[in-house]
Tab-separated table of C-alpha atoms in Angstrom:
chain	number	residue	atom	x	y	z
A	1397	UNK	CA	-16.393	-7.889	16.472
A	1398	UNK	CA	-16.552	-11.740	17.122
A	1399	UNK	CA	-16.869	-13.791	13.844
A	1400	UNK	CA	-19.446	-16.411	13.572
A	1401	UNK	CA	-18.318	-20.031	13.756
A	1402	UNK	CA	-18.989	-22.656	11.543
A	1403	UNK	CA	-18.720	-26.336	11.997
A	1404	UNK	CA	-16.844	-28.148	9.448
A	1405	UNK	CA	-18.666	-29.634	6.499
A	1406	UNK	CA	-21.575	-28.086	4.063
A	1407	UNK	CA	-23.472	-25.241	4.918
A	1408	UNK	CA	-25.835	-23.054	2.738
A	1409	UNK	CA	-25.625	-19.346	3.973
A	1410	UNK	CA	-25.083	-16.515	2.508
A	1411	UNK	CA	-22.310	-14.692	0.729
A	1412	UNK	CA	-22.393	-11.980	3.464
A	1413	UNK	CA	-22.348	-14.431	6.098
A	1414	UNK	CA	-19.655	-16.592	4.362
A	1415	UNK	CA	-17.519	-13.454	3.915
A	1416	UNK	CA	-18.228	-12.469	7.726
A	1417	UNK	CA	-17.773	-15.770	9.208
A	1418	UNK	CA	-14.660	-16.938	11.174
A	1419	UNK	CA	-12.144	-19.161	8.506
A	1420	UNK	CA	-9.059	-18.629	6.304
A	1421	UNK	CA	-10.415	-18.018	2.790
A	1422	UNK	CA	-8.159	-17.803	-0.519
A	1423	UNK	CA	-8.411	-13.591	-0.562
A	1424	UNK	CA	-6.984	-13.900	3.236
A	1425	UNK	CA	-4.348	-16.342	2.149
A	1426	UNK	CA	-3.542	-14.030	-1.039
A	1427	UNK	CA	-3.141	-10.860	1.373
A	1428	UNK	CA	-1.027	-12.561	3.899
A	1429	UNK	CA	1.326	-13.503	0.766
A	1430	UNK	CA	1.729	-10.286	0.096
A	1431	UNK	CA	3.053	-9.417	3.707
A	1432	UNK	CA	1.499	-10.383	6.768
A	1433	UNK	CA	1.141	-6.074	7.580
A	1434	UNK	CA	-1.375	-6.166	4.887
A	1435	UNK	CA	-3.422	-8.886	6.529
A	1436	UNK	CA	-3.470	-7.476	9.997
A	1437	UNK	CA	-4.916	-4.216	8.534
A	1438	UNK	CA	-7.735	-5.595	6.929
A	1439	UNK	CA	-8.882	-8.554	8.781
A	1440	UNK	CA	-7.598	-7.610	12.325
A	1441	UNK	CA	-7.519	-4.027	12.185
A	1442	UNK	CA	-10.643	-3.298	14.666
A	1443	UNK	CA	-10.023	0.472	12.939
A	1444	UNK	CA	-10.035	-0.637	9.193
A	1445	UNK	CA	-13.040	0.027	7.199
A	1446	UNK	CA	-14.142	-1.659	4.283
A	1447	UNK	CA	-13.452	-0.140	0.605
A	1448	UNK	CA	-15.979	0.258	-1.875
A	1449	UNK	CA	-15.807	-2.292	-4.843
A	1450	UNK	CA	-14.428	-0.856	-7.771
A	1451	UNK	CA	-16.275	-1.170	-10.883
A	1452	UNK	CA	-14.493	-4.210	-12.473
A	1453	UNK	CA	-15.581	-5.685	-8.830
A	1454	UNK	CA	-19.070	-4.734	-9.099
A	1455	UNK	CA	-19.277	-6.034	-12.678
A	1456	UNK	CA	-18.255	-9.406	-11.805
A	1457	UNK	CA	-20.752	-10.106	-9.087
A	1458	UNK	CA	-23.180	-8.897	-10.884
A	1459	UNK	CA	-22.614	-10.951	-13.648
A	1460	UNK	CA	-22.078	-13.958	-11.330
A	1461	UNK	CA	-25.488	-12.735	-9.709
A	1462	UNK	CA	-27.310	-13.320	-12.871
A	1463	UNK	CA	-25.824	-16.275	-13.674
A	1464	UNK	CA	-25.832	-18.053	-10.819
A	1465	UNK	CA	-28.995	-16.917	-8.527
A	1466	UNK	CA	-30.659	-14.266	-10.790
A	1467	UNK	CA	-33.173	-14.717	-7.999
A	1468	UNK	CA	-31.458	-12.425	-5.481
A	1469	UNK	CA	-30.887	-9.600	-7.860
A	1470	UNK	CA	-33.700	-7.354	-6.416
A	1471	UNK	CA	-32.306	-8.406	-3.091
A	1472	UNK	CA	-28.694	-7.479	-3.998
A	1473	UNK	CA	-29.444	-4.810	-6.653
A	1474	UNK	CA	-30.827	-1.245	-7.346
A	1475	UNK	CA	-30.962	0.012	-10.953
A	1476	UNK	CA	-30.124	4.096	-10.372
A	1477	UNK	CA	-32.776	6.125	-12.426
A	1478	UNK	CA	-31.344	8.793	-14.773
A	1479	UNK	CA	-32.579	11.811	-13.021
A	1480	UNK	CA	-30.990	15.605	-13.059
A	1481	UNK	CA	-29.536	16.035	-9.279
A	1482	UNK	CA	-28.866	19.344	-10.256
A	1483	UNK	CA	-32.466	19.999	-10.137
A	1484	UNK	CA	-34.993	20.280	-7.231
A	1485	UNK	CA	-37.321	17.693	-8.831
A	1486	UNK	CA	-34.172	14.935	-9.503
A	1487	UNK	CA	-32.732	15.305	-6.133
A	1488	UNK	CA	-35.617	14.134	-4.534
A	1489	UNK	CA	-36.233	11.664	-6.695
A	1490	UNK	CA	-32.886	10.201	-5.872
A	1491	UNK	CA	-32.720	11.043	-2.224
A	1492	UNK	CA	-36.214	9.056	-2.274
A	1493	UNK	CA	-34.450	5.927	-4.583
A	1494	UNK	CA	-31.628	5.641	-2.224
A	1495	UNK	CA	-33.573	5.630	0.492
A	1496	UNK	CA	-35.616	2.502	-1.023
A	1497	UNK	CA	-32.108	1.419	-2.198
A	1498	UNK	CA	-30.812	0.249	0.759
A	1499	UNK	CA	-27.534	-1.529	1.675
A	1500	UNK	CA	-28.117	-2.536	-2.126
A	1501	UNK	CA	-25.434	-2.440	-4.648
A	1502	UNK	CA	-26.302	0.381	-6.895
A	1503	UNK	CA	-25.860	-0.036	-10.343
A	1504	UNK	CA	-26.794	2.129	-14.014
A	1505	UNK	CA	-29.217	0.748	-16.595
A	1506	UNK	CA	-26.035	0.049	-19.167
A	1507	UNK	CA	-24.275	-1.990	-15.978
A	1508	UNK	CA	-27.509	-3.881	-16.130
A	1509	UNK	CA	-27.482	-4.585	-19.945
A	1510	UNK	CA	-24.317	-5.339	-20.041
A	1511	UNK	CA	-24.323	-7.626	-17.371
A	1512	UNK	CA	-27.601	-9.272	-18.857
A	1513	UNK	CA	-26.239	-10.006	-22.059
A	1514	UNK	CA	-23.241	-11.674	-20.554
A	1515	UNK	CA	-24.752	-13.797	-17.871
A	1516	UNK	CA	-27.759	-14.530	-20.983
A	1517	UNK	CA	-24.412	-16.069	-23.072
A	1518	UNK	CA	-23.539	-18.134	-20.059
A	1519	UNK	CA	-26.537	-19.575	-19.845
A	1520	UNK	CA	-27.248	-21.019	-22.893
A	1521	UNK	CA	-23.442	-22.243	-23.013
A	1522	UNK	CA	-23.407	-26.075	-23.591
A	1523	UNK	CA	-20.298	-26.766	-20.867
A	1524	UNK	CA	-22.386	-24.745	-18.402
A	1525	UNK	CA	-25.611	-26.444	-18.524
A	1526	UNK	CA	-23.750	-29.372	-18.667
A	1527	UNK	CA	-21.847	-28.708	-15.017
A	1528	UNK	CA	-25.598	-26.962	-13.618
A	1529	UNK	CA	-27.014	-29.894	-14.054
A	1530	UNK	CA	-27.770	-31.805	-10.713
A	1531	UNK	CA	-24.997	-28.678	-8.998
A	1532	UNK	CA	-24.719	-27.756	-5.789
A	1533	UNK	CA	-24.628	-23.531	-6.115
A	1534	UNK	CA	-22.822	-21.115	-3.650
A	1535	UNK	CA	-22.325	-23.933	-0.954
A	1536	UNK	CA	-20.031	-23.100	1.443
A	1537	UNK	CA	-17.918	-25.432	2.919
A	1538	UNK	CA	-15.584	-24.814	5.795
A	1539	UNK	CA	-12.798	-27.572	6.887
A	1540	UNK	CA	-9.883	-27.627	9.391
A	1541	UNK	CA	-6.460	-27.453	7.668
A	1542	UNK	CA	-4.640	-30.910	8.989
A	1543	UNK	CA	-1.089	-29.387	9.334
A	1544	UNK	CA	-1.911	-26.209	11.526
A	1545	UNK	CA	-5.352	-26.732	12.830
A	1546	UNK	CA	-6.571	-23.761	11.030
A	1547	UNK	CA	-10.373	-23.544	10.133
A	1548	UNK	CA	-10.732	-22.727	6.345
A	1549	UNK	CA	-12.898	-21.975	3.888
A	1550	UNK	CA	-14.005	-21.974	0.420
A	1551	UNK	CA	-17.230	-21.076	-1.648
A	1552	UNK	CA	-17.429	-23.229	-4.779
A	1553	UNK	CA	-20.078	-21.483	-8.100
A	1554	UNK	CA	-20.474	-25.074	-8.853
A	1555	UNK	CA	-19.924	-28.169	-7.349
A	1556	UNK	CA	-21.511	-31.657	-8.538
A	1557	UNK	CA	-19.374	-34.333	-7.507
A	1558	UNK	CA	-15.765	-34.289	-8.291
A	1559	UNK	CA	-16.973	-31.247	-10.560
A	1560	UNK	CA	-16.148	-28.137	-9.831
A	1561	UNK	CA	-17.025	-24.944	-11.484
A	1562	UNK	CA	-16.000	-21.166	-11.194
A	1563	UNK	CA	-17.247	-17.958	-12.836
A	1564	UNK	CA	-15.131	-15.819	-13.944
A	1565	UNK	CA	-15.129	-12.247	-15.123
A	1566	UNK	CA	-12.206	-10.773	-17.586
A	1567	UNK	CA	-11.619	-7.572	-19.830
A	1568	UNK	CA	-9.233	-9.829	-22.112
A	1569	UNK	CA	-10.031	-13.740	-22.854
A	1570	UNK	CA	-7.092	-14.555	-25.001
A	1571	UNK	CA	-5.137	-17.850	-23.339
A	1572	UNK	CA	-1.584	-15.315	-22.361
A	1573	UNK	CA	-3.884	-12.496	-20.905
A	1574	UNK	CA	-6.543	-14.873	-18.438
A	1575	UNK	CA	-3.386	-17.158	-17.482
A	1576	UNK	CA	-2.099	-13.653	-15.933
A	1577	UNK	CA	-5.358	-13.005	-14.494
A	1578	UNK	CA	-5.153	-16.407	-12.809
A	1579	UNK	CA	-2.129	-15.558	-11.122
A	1580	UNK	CA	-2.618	-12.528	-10.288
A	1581	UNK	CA	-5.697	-12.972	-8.928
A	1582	UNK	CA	-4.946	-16.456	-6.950
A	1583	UNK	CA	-7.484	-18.401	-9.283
A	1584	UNK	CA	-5.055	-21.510	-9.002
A	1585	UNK	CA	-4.396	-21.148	-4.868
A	1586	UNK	CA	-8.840	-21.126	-4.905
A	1587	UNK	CA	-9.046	-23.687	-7.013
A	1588	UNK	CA	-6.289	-25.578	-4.658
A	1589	UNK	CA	-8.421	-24.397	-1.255
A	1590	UNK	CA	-11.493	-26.047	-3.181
A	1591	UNK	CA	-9.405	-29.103	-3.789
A	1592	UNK	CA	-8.808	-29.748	0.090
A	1593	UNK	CA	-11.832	-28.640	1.371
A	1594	UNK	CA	-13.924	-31.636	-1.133
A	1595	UNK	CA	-11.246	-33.374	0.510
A	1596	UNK	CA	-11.802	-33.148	3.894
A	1597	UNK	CA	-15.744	-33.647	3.511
């Protein structure tokens, strides 16, 4: 299937079209570091199909959901009603709430607390009011790497001027634990992506 194009610069679309869209983000730079097989396979691969998000995965956007837009959460979300499929009644009642569902993420009411309470702690955090204010959210911006003519492209939380914001999700906050998490995860090659593409603009 033939990705969409984006000019360089600014645009406001959405995550599903940024994810979808033609560019070198910093998850397709992290899987080509870990071998260029890997890549292929899941963004060339016209056989591969997608994996479902595991629940750490889930967790995160939803948090970042609330946080960030809380006004695409029925969009994006389904809360799952506690029913008994092993009963006539509670299967149809869930064959009738998936089918209202969607392509929605489906989630249980204690995801949804959970979730609540920590996107509710992020929002009354000084330092994050502080970086909202006047912020450009979820702005995509796609720019064409000098050196190889590449078009790439990063996704900023936050952005106000030479500002830049990211939220992030983690079972352990202590300093040793997150730094790990960074690198692991490729928070400091994103945060370098972000870098160049505020450069380019």
């Amino acid at each position: 299937m033939t990705k969409k194009k984006y000019a360089p610069g600014v645009h406001i679309i959405s995550n599903d079209d940024y994810h979808s869209s033609a560019g070198l983000s910093r998850s397709a730079l992290k899987l080509f570091s870990r071998s260029p097989a890997h890549y292929w396979h899941e963004y060339i691969n016209p056989k591969y199909q997608k994996l479902e998000p595991s629940p750490a995965m889930v967790m995160g956007n939803l948090v970042h959901t609330l946080s960030l837009e809380p006004h695409l959460f029925d969009v994006e979300y389904a809360i799952a009603p506690e029913v008994n499929k092993r009963t006539k009644a509670g299967k149809a009642e869930w064959d009738e709430f998936t089918l209202l569902a969607g392509p929605r993420t489906v989630i249980t009411t204690e995801d949804y607390t959970i979730a609540k309470d920590m996107a509710d702690a992020i929002r009354i955090n000084q330092v994050f009011n502080a970086c909202m204010h006047d912020a450009k959210v979820e702005h995509s911006i796609f720019f064409e790497h000098l050196e190889t003519g590449l078009m790439m492209k990063a996704r900023p939380d936050i952005w106000d001027g030479a500002v830049v914001a990211d939220i992030k999700t983690t079972a352990d906050a202590s300093p040793s634990s997150f730094q790990r998490d960074a690198v692991s995860h490729g928070y400091f090659l994103q945060a370098a992506m972000i870098n160049e593409a505020l450069l380019s603009l």
